[in-house]
Coordinates of C-alpha atoms in Angstrom, one line a residue:
Chain A
M1 CA 20.8 -6.0 9.0
T2 CA 18.0 -6.1 5.7
V3 CA 15.7 -3.3 6.0
A4 CA 12.2 -2.7 4.3
Y5 CA 10.7 1.0 4.6
D6 CA 7.9 2.9 3.1
G7 CA 9.9 5.8 2.0
S8 CA 6.9 8.0 1.6
F9 CA 7.4 9.3 5.4
Y10 CA 10.9 9.9 5.3
R11 CA 13.3 12.3 3.7
G12 CA 15.4 9.8 2.3
F13 CA 17.7 7.3 3.8
A14 CA 20.9 9.5 4.9
A15 CA 20.6 11.1 8.3
Q16 CA 20.4 15.2 7.9
P17 CA 19.9 17.3 10.8
G18 CA 16.5 18.4 11.9
L19 CA 15.1 15.9 8.9
K20 CA 13.1 12.7 9.4
T21 CA 15.2 10.2 7.5
V22 CA 15.7 6.3 7.7
G23 CA 19.2 6.3 8.5
G24 CA 18.8 8.9 11.0
T25 CA 15.5 6.9 12.7
L26 CA 17.2 3.9 12.6
A27 CA 20.5 5.0 14.2
S28 CA 18.8 6.9 17.5
T29 CA 16.8 3.5 17.5
L30 CA 19.8 1.6 17.7
H31 CA 21.5 3.9 20.0
R32 CA 18.5 3.3 22.3
V33 CA 18.3 -0.1 22.3
T34 CA 21.7 -1.1 22.5
R35 CA 23.3 2.0 24.4
H36 CA 26.0 2.2 21.5
E37 CA 26.2 5.2 19.2
V38 CA 26.3 3.4 15.6
D39 CA 27.7 4.5 12.4
L40 CA 25.5 3.1 9.7
V41 CA 26.6 2.2 6.5
C42 CA 23.8 1.3 3.6
A43 CA 24.1 0.0 0.2
G44 CA 22.4 2.3 -1.6
R45 CA 21.4 6.1 -0.5
T46 CA 17.6 6.1 -1.5
D47 CA 16.4 9.8 -2.4
A48 CA 13.5 11.2 -0.5
G49 CA 10.3 9.3 -1.0
V50 CA 11.9 6.1 -2.3
H51 CA 11.1 2.5 -1.0
A52 CA 13.0 -0.4 0.0
W53 CA 12.6 -4.0 0.5
G54 CA 16.3 -5.1 0.7
Q55 CA 18.0 -2.3 1.8
V56 CA 21.2 -3.3 3.4
V57 CA 22.6 -2.0 6.2
S58 CA 25.9 -2.7 8.5
F59 CA 27.3 -1.3 11.7
D60 CA 29.7 -2.2 14.5
L61 CA 28.5 -3.2 17.7
P62 CA 30.7 -5.2 20.6
A63 CA 30.1 -8.5 20.0
A64 CA 29.7 -9.6 23.7
G65 CA 26.0 -10.4 25.2
L66 CA 24.6 -9.5 21.6
D67 CA 20.8 -11.0 21.2
L68 CA 20.4 -10.1 17.6
G69 CA 16.6 -11.2 17.8
K70 CA 15.9 -8.7 20.8
I71 CA 17.5 -5.7 18.7
Q72 CA 15.3 -6.5 15.9
R73 CA 12.0 -6.8 18.0
A74 CA 12.9 -3.8 19.4
V75 CA 13.7 -1.9 16.4
N76 CA 10.8 -2.9 15.0
K77 CA 8.9 -2.5 18.1
L78 CA 10.1 1.5 17.5
C79 CA 10.4 2.3 14.0
G80 CA 7.4 -0.1 12.5
P81 CA 5.5 -0.3 10.6
S82 CA 6.9 1.8 8.1
I83 CA 10.4 0.6 8.4
V84 CA 10.8 -3.2 9.3
V85 CA 14.1 -5.1 10.0
R86 CA 13.5 -8.2 7.8
E87 CA 16.7 -9.9 9.4
I88 CA 19.5 -9.3 11.4
A89 CA 22.7 -11.1 11.3
V90 CA 26.2 -11.1 12.4
A91 CA 28.5 -10.3 9.4
P92 CA 32.4 -11.0 8.9
A93 CA 34.6 -7.8 10.5
D94 CA 35.5 -6.5 6.9
F95 CA 31.8 -6.6 5.9
H96 CA 30.7 -3.5 4.3
A97 CA 27.1 -2.8 3.0
R98 CA 28.4 -0.5 0.6
Y99 CA 32.1 -1.9 -0.8
S100 CA 31.3 -5.1 -0.4
A101 CA 28.2 -5.2 -2.5
K102 CA 28.3 -7.1 -6.1
A103 CA 25.1 -5.7 -7.5
R104 CA 21.8 -3.8 -6.8
R105 CA 18.5 -4.8 -8.1
Y106 CA 15.8 -1.9 -8.2
R107 CA 12.1 -2.2 -8.9
Y108 CA 10.4 0.5 -10.6
T109 CA 6.5 0.4 -10.5
V110 CA 4.2 2.3 -13.4
L111 CA 0.6 2.2 -13.1
N112 CA -1.4 2.7 -16.7
R113 CA -4.9 3.0 -16.1
D114 CA -7.5 5.6 -17.1
V115 CA -8.1 6.0 -13.1
P116 CA -5.7 6.1 -10.3
D117 CA -5.8 3.5 -7.3
P118 CA -5.8 4.8 -3.6
F119 CA -3.7 1.7 -2.6
L120 CA -1.1 1.3 -5.4
A121 CA -0.5 5.4 -5.2
P122 CA 1.9 5.3 -2.7
T123 CA 4.2 3.2 -4.4
S124 CA 3.9 3.7 -8.2
W125 CA 3.6 6.7 -10.9
W126 CA 0.5 6.8 -12.3
V127 CA 0.7 6.9 -16.0
P128 CA -2.7 7.6 -17.6
Q129 CA -1.9 7.9 -21.3
P130 CA -2.0 4.6 -23.5
L131 CA 1.5 2.9 -23.2
D132 CA 2.8 1.0 -26.0
L133 CA 4.9 -2.0 -23.5
H134 CA 6.6 -3.3 -26.7
A135 CA 8.1 -0.2 -27.1
M136 CA 8.9 -0.2 -23.9
V137 CA 10.8 -3.5 -23.6
M138 CA 12.9 -2.5 -26.9
A139 CA 13.9 0.7 -25.1
C140 CA 15.6 -1.5 -22.4
D141 CA 18.1 -3.1 -24.7
P142 CA 20.2 0.1 -25.1
F143 CA 21.0 0.4 -21.2
I144 CA 22.3 -3.1 -21.3
G145 CA 26.0 -3.7 -20.6
E146 CA 28.8 -1.6 -19.4
H147 CA 28.2 2.3 -20.4
D148 CA 29.3 5.7 -19.1
F149 CA 25.6 6.9 -17.7
A150 CA 26.6 10.6 -17.7
S151 CA 23.6 11.5 -19.5
F152 CA 21.1 9.9 -16.9
C153 CA 23.2 10.6 -13.8
K154 CA 22.7 13.8 -11.5
L155 CA 26.2 15.3 -10.4
D156 CA 26.1 15.5 -7.1
K157 CA 26.9 19.3 -5.5
G158 CA 30.6 20.0 -5.1
R159 CA 31.5 17.3 -7.5
T160 CA 31.2 19.3 -11.0
I161 CA 35.1 20.0 -11.3
S162 CA 36.6 16.3 -10.4
A163 CA 33.5 14.0 -11.6
P164 CA 33.9 11.0 -10.5
S165 CA 33.4 8.3 -13.2
M166 CA 29.7 7.0 -14.1
R167 CA 30.7 3.8 -16.1
R168 CA 28.3 1.2 -14.7
R169 CA 27.4 -2.4 -15.9
V170 CA 23.6 -3.1 -16.3
V171 CA 23.5 -6.6 -16.2
D172 CA 19.5 -6.6 -16.7
A173 CA 16.7 -4.1 -17.6
H174 CA 13.2 -5.7 -18.5
W175 CA 9.4 -5.3 -17.8
D176 CA 6.9 -7.5 -16.0
D177 CA 3.5 -7.0 -17.1
A178 CA 1.9 -8.0 -13.6
G179 CA -1.7 -7.5 -15.1
D180 CA -4.5 -4.7 -14.5
G181 CA -2.2 -1.9 -16.0
V182 CA 0.7 -2.7 -13.6
L183 CA 4.0 -2.6 -15.2
Q184 CA 7.0 -3.2 -13.2
F185 CA 10.7 -2.3 -14.3
W186 CA 13.5 -4.3 -12.8
I187 CA 16.8 -3.0 -13.1
E188 CA 19.9 -4.7 -11.8
A189 CA 23.8 -3.3 -12.0
N190 CA 27.2 -3.3 -10.5
A191 CA 26.2 -0.2 -8.7
F192 CA 24.0 3.0 -10.1
C193 CA 25.3 6.5 -10.0
H194 CA 22.4 9.3 -8.6
Q195 CA 18.9 9.4 -10.1
M196 CA 20.1 6.7 -12.8
V197 CA 17.0 4.6 -12.4
R198 CA 14.5 7.4 -12.1
S199 CA 16.2 8.8 -15.3
I200 CA 16.4 5.5 -17.3
V201 CA 12.7 4.8 -16.1
G202 CA 11.4 8.3 -17.3
T203 CA 13.3 8.1 -20.8
I204 CA 11.8 4.3 -21.3
V205 CA 8.4 5.6 -20.3
D206 CA 8.9 8.4 -23.2
A207 CA 9.6 5.5 -25.6
G208 CA 6.5 3.8 -24.3
R209 CA 4.5 7.2 -24.9
M210 CA 6.0 7.2 -28.4
K211 CA 7.7 10.3 -27.7
K212 CA 11.3 8.6 -28.2
H213 CA 12.4 5.1 -30.0
A214 CA 15.4 2.8 -28.9
G215 CA 17.7 4.3 -31.5
E216 CA 17.3 8.0 -30.1
I217 CA 18.0 6.2 -26.5
T218 CA 21.4 4.9 -27.9
A219 CA 22.4 8.5 -28.9
I220 CA 21.4 10.0 -25.9
L221 CA 23.5 7.3 -23.7
R222 CA 26.7 7.9 -26.2
A223 CA 26.3 11.7 -25.8
R224 CA 26.9 11.7 -21.9
D225 CA 24.7 14.6 -21.5
R226 CA 22.4 14.9 -19.1
S227 CA 20.3 17.8 -20.7
L228 CA 19.3 15.2 -23.6
A229 CA 17.5 12.6 -21.1
A230 CA 13.9 12.9 -20.3
T231 CA 12.3 14.2 -17.4
L232 CA 12.7 12.0 -13.8
A233 CA 10.2 9.8 -13.1
P234 CA 8.6 10.1 -9.7
A235 CA 10.5 8.9 -6.4
H236 CA 7.7 7.2 -4.9
G237 CA 7.4 4.6 -7.8
L238 CA 10.9 3.3 -6.9
C239 CA 11.9 0.3 -4.6
L240 CA 15.5 -0.8 -3.8
W241 CA 14.8 -4.6 -4.1
E242 CA 17.6 -6.6 -3.1
V243 CA 21.5 -6.1 -2.7
T244 CA 23.9 -9.1 -3.6
Y245 CA 27.3 -9.7 -2.1
Chain B
M1 CA -20.6 6.5 -8.1
T2 CA -18.3 3.7 -7.2
V3 CA -15.5 5.1 -5.1
A4 CA -12.3 3.8 -3.4
Y5 CA -10.1 5.2 -0.5
D6 CA -7.4 4.8 1.6
G7 CA -9.5 5.6 4.8
S8 CA -6.1 5.8 7.1
F9 CA -6.4 9.4 6.1
Y10 CA -9.8 10.0 7.1
R11 CA -12.3 9.8 10.4
G12 CA -14.7 7.3 8.5
F13 CA -17.2 7.7 5.8
A14 CA -20.0 10.4 7.4
A15 CA -19.3 14.0 7.6
Q16 CA -18.6 15.6 11.2
P17 CA -18.1 18.9 11.1
G18 CA -14.6 19.9 11.9
L19 CA -13.2 16.1 11.0
K20 CA -11.4 15.2 8.1
T21 CA -14.0 12.6 6.2
V22 CA -14.4 10.9 3.2
G23 CA -18.2 11.9 3.0
G24 CA -17.6 15.6 4.0
T25 CA -14.3 15.8 1.8
L26 CA -16.7 14.2 -1.4
A27 CA -19.6 16.4 -0.7
S28 CA -17.1 19.7 -0.5
T29 CA -15.6 18.7 -3.6
L30 CA -18.6 18.1 -5.5
H31 CA -20.1 21.4 -4.4
R32 CA -17.3 22.8 -5.8
V33 CA -16.6 21.2 -9.1
T34 CA -20.7 21.0 -9.6
R35 CA -21.9 24.3 -8.1
H36 CA -24.7 22.5 -6.3
E37 CA -24.8 21.4 -2.7
V38 CA -25.5 17.7 -2.4
D39 CA -26.6 15.3 -0.1
L40 CA -24.6 12.2 -0.4
V41 CA -26.1 8.7 0.4
C42 CA -23.5 5.8 0.7
A43 CA -24.0 2.2 0.9
G44 CA -21.9 1.3 3.8
R45 CA -21.2 4.0 6.3
T46 CA -17.4 2.8 7.0
D47 CA -15.7 3.7 10.3
A48 CA -12.5 5.4 11.2
G49 CA -9.7 3.6 9.2
V50 CA -11.8 1.3 7.2
H51 CA -10.9 1.2 3.5
A52 CA -13.1 0.9 0.7
W53 CA -13.0 -0.3 -3.2
G54 CA -16.4 -0.3 -4.2
Q55 CA -18.1 2.1 -1.9
V56 CA -21.3 3.3 -3.9
V57 CA -22.9 7.0 -3.3
S58 CA -25.6 8.2 -4.7
F59 CA -27.0 12.2 -5.0
D60 CA -28.9 14.3 -6.9
L61 CA -28.0 16.9 -9.5
P62 CA -30.1 18.5 -12.0
A63 CA -29.6 16.7 -15.6
A64 CA -29.0 19.7 -17.9
G65 CA -25.6 20.2 -18.9
L66 CA -24.1 16.9 -16.9
D67 CA -20.3 15.9 -18.2
L68 CA -20.1 13.0 -15.7
G69 CA -16.3 12.1 -17.2
K70 CA -15.4 15.9 -16.2
I71 CA -16.9 15.7 -13.0
Q72 CA -15.2 12.4 -12.3
R73 CA -11.8 13.7 -13.7
A74 CA -12.1 16.9 -11.4
V75 CA -13.2 15.1 -8.3
N76 CA -10.3 12.6 -8.9
K77 CA -7.7 15.4 -9.1
L78 CA -8.7 17.0 -6.1
C79 CA -9.7 14.1 -3.7
G80 CA -6.7 12.1 -5.2
P81 CA -4.9 9.9 -4.7
S82 CA -6.0 8.4 -1.6
I83 CA -9.9 8.9 -2.6
V84 CA -10.8 7.7 -6.3
V85 CA -14.1 7.7 -8.2
R86 CA -13.7 4.5 -10.0
E87 CA -16.9 4.8 -12.1
I88 CA -19.6 7.6 -12.6
A89 CA -23.2 6.7 -13.7
V90 CA -26.7 8.4 -14.2
A91 CA -28.9 6.2 -11.8
P92 CA -32.9 5.4 -12.1
A93 CA -34.8 8.4 -10.4
D94 CA -35.4 6.1 -7.4
F95 CA -32.1 5.0 -6.8
H96 CA -30.8 5.3 -3.2
A97 CA -27.1 4.1 -2.6
R98 CA -28.3 2.4 0.8
Y99 CA -31.8 1.5 0.3
S100 CA -31.5 -0.1 -2.8
A101 CA -28.3 -2.3 -2.0
K102 CA -29.1 -6.0 -2.0
A103 CA -25.8 -7.0 -0.8
R104 CA -22.5 -6.0 0.6
R105 CA -19.0 -7.7 0.2
Y106 CA -16.3 -6.9 2.8
R107 CA -12.9 -8.2 2.4
Y108 CA -10.6 -8.4 5.7
T109 CA -6.8 -9.1 5.7
V110 CA -4.5 -10.5 8.0
L111 CA -0.7 -10.6 7.8
N112 CA 0.6 -14.0 9.7
R113 CA 4.2 -13.4 9.5
D114 CA 7.0 -13.2 12.3
V115 CA 8.2 -10.0 10.7
P116 CA 5.6 -6.7 10.1
D117 CA 5.6 -5.6 6.2
P118 CA 5.7 -1.6 5.7
F119 CA 3.5 -1.9 2.3
L120 CA 1.1 -4.2 3.6
A121 CA 0.9 -2.7 7.1
P122 CA -1.7 0.1 6.0
T123 CA -4.0 -2.4 4.6
S124 CA -3.7 -5.5 7.2
W125 CA -4.1 -6.5 10.8
W126 CA -0.3 -8.0 11.6
V127 CA -0.5 -11.2 13.3
P128 CA 2.7 -12.8 14.4
Q129 CA 1.5 -15.7 16.2
P130 CA 1.1 -19.0 14.4
L131 CA -2.6 -19.1 13.2
D132 CA -4.3 -22.4 12.1
L133 CA -6.0 -21.6 8.9
H134 CA -8.2 -24.9 9.0
A135 CA -9.8 -23.9 12.5
M136 CA -10.2 -20.3 11.1
V137 CA -12.1 -21.9 8.1
M138 CA -14.0 -24.0 10.2
A139 CA -15.0 -20.8 12.0
C140 CA -16.7 -19.2 9.4
D141 CA -19.5 -22.0 9.2
P142 CA -21.8 -20.6 12.2
F143 CA -21.8 -17.4 10.7
I144 CA -23.5 -18.6 7.4
G145 CA -27.3 -18.1 7.2
E146 CA -29.5 -15.5 9.1
H147 CA -28.8 -15.1 12.4
D148 CA -29.6 -12.0 14.8
F149 CA -25.5 -10.9 15.5
A150 CA -26.3 -9.0 18.7
S151 CA -23.3 -10.6 20.0
F152 CA -21.2 -9.4 17.4
C153 CA -22.9 -5.7 16.9
K154 CA -22.3 -2.7 18.6
L155 CA -25.2 -0.5 19.7
D156 CA -24.9 3.0 18.3
K157 CA -25.5 5.5 20.9
G158 CA -28.9 6.9 22.1
R159 CA -30.3 3.3 20.4
T160 CA -30.1 1.2 23.9
I161 CA -33.8 1.9 24.6
S162 CA -35.6 0.5 21.4
A163 CA -32.9 -1.4 19.8
P164 CA -33.2 -2.0 16.0
S165 CA -33.0 -5.5 14.8
M166 CA -29.9 -7.2 14.5
R167 CA -31.3 -9.8 12.2
R168 CA -28.5 -10.3 9.0
R169 CA -28.5 -12.6 6.3
V170 CA -24.7 -14.0 5.5
V171 CA -24.7 -15.4 2.3
D172 CA -20.7 -16.0 2.2
A173 CA -17.9 -16.4 4.7
H174 CA -14.4 -17.8 3.6
W175 CA -11.0 -17.3 3.8
D176 CA -8.4 -17.3 0.7
D177 CA -5.0 -18.1 1.4
A178 CA -3.0 -15.6 -1.0
G179 CA 0.4 -17.0 0.0
D180 CA 3.3 -15.5 1.8
G181 CA 1.4 -15.4 5.0
V182 CA -1.3 -13.2 3.6
L183 CA -4.8 -14.3 4.3
Q184 CA -8.2 -13.0 3.3
F185 CA -11.4 -12.8 4.7
W186 CA -14.4 -12.3 2.5
I187 CA -17.9 -11.9 3.9
E188 CA -21.5 -11.3 2.0
A189 CA -24.4 -10.2 3.7
N190 CA -27.9 -8.5 2.6
A191 CA -26.4 -5.7 5.5
F192 CA -24.1 -5.4 8.4
C193 CA -24.4 -3.9 11.5
H194 CA -22.2 -1.8 13.0
Q195 CA -18.3 -3.1 13.5
M196 CA -19.8 -6.5 13.0
V197 CA -17.1 -7.7 10.4
R198 CA -14.4 -6.6 12.8
S199 CA -16.1 -8.4 15.6
I200 CA -16.5 -11.3 13.4
V201 CA -12.8 -11.7 12.3
G202 CA -11.5 -10.9 16.1
T203 CA -13.3 -14.4 17.2
I204 CA -12.1 -16.3 14.0
V205 CA -8.9 -15.3 14.6
D206 CA -9.1 -16.3 18.2
A207 CA -10.4 -19.6 16.9
G208 CA -7.0 -19.6 14.6
R209 CA -5.2 -19.3 17.6
M210 CA -6.6 -22.0 19.4
K211 CA -8.6 -20.0 21.9
K212 CA -12.1 -20.8 20.4
H213 CA -13.4 -23.7 18.6
A214 CA -16.3 -23.3 15.9
G215 CA -19.0 -24.8 19.0
E216 CA -18.2 -22.3 21.1
I217 CA -18.7 -19.5 18.2
T218 CA -22.5 -20.9 17.9
A219 CA -22.8 -20.5 21.3
I220 CA -21.9 -16.7 21.5
L221 CA -24.1 -16.1 18.3
R222 CA -26.7 -17.7 20.0
A223 CA -26.2 -16.1 23.5
R224 CA -26.8 -12.5 21.5
D225 CA -24.5 -10.9 24.1
R226 CA -22.3 -8.6 22.9
S227 CA -19.8 -9.1 25.9
L228 CA -18.9 -12.8 24.8
A229 CA -17.4 -11.6 21.6
A230 CA -13.6 -11.4 21.1
T231 CA -11.8 -8.2 20.8
L232 CA -12.6 -6.2 17.5
A233 CA -9.8 -6.7 14.7
P234 CA -8.5 -3.2 13.8
A235 CA -10.2 -0.9 11.6
H236 CA -7.2 -0.7 8.9
G237 CA -7.5 -4.5 8.0
L238 CA -10.9 -3.8 6.6
C239 CA -11.8 -3.1 2.9
L240 CA -15.5 -2.7 1.7
W241 CA -15.2 -4.3 -1.5
E242 CA -18.4 -4.3 -3.7
V243 CA -22.2 -3.9 -3.2
T244 CA -24.9 -5.3 -5.2
Y245 CA -28.3 -4.0 -6.3

């Protein structure tokens, strides 16, 4: 399933006992609709408050008597409008939403205006200080290519001893000026480690405020030291846009 | 003040004891910020769930030592991001947000797609059935000009005996196709009576579903009979866009 959701209403994707999460809501609804217990796999485990337009979710169901359109309509009726199944299809037996993914694309929206906007507030980071878009464009360059992103990744709990590799290959990172102060950052990589996009955006916006320049960013990347990167950009500006298989 | 708000979070504009309203929230915040009790007047008393981009609110404050920028920032900090003061200015002494207004402009958004959208859901009416936009464009014509809109207006409680005039002058009513199933209805009039825009949109969308044609709409308008109009379009698609003085 390709799923869009407004993350404002959820404590992230991953199911957690006692918390309202996207994955938990989808799994219990699919159970109700199909009468089968399903184990959901998602392409990217979004954090609390992060949105998705093109999250991909896979799970197993018996093929007999499967009416996909009916499942989609039923899930949308029960979970909507904050979670919407945009597409649903049968995948090859070895398809895995996470391991089969070749690339993930995220969008991060900054609202750079004097005054906030009630309609854009749920999906953008309001930055009232003047931003130098040219500096922010320059600050994207150091991230492109294959790097160890340890400076921009949060080590998950219990993983401090045998840390997994933080090498990731970024194939695109650029800003679109959508006009009227709406700045959209697009980034695509084979995969992302935890909080990587928000950490990169925090650093690039610092460059836009003239607190950092592109040369410093290269040094931070090379240092592989989490304490050097800027504060995280807030979760609600981030959206998992598309997953490629 | 020119005020934008996401009406999802409020029971309309007008202050009501014990209910969270836009006017009540603004009045108590202005009291806290300026240390003066203010009586708010607004250009259009929006119903529960209705949004605004350009609501205009007037009130009296002593001129001495007035720092408008400070008031704006303080109100936005305390009420934001669901209510935002976009502009604030000193008006002539006889200015009245309601009585001085020459025209009001509303926008109504319909999302005409098979599948809903979690990000547009709070500000649009999702209509999955096919709509004939040409029929909806034709259905605007009967509304333009000065008419008695009794068929499209809700009589407020306690006003059944000596009903006020429902004559209004509509100077513009048209649809914009914003692409990707987003249809925006714009209507401007000297003033609107209660629920007039939502009632007109409900009727025009019926025309788009081929349940009514433009000739029937003219007959409904002439009949001055509330029971003939279609169901109200839902509140959350409506937005008070601009007020002209």
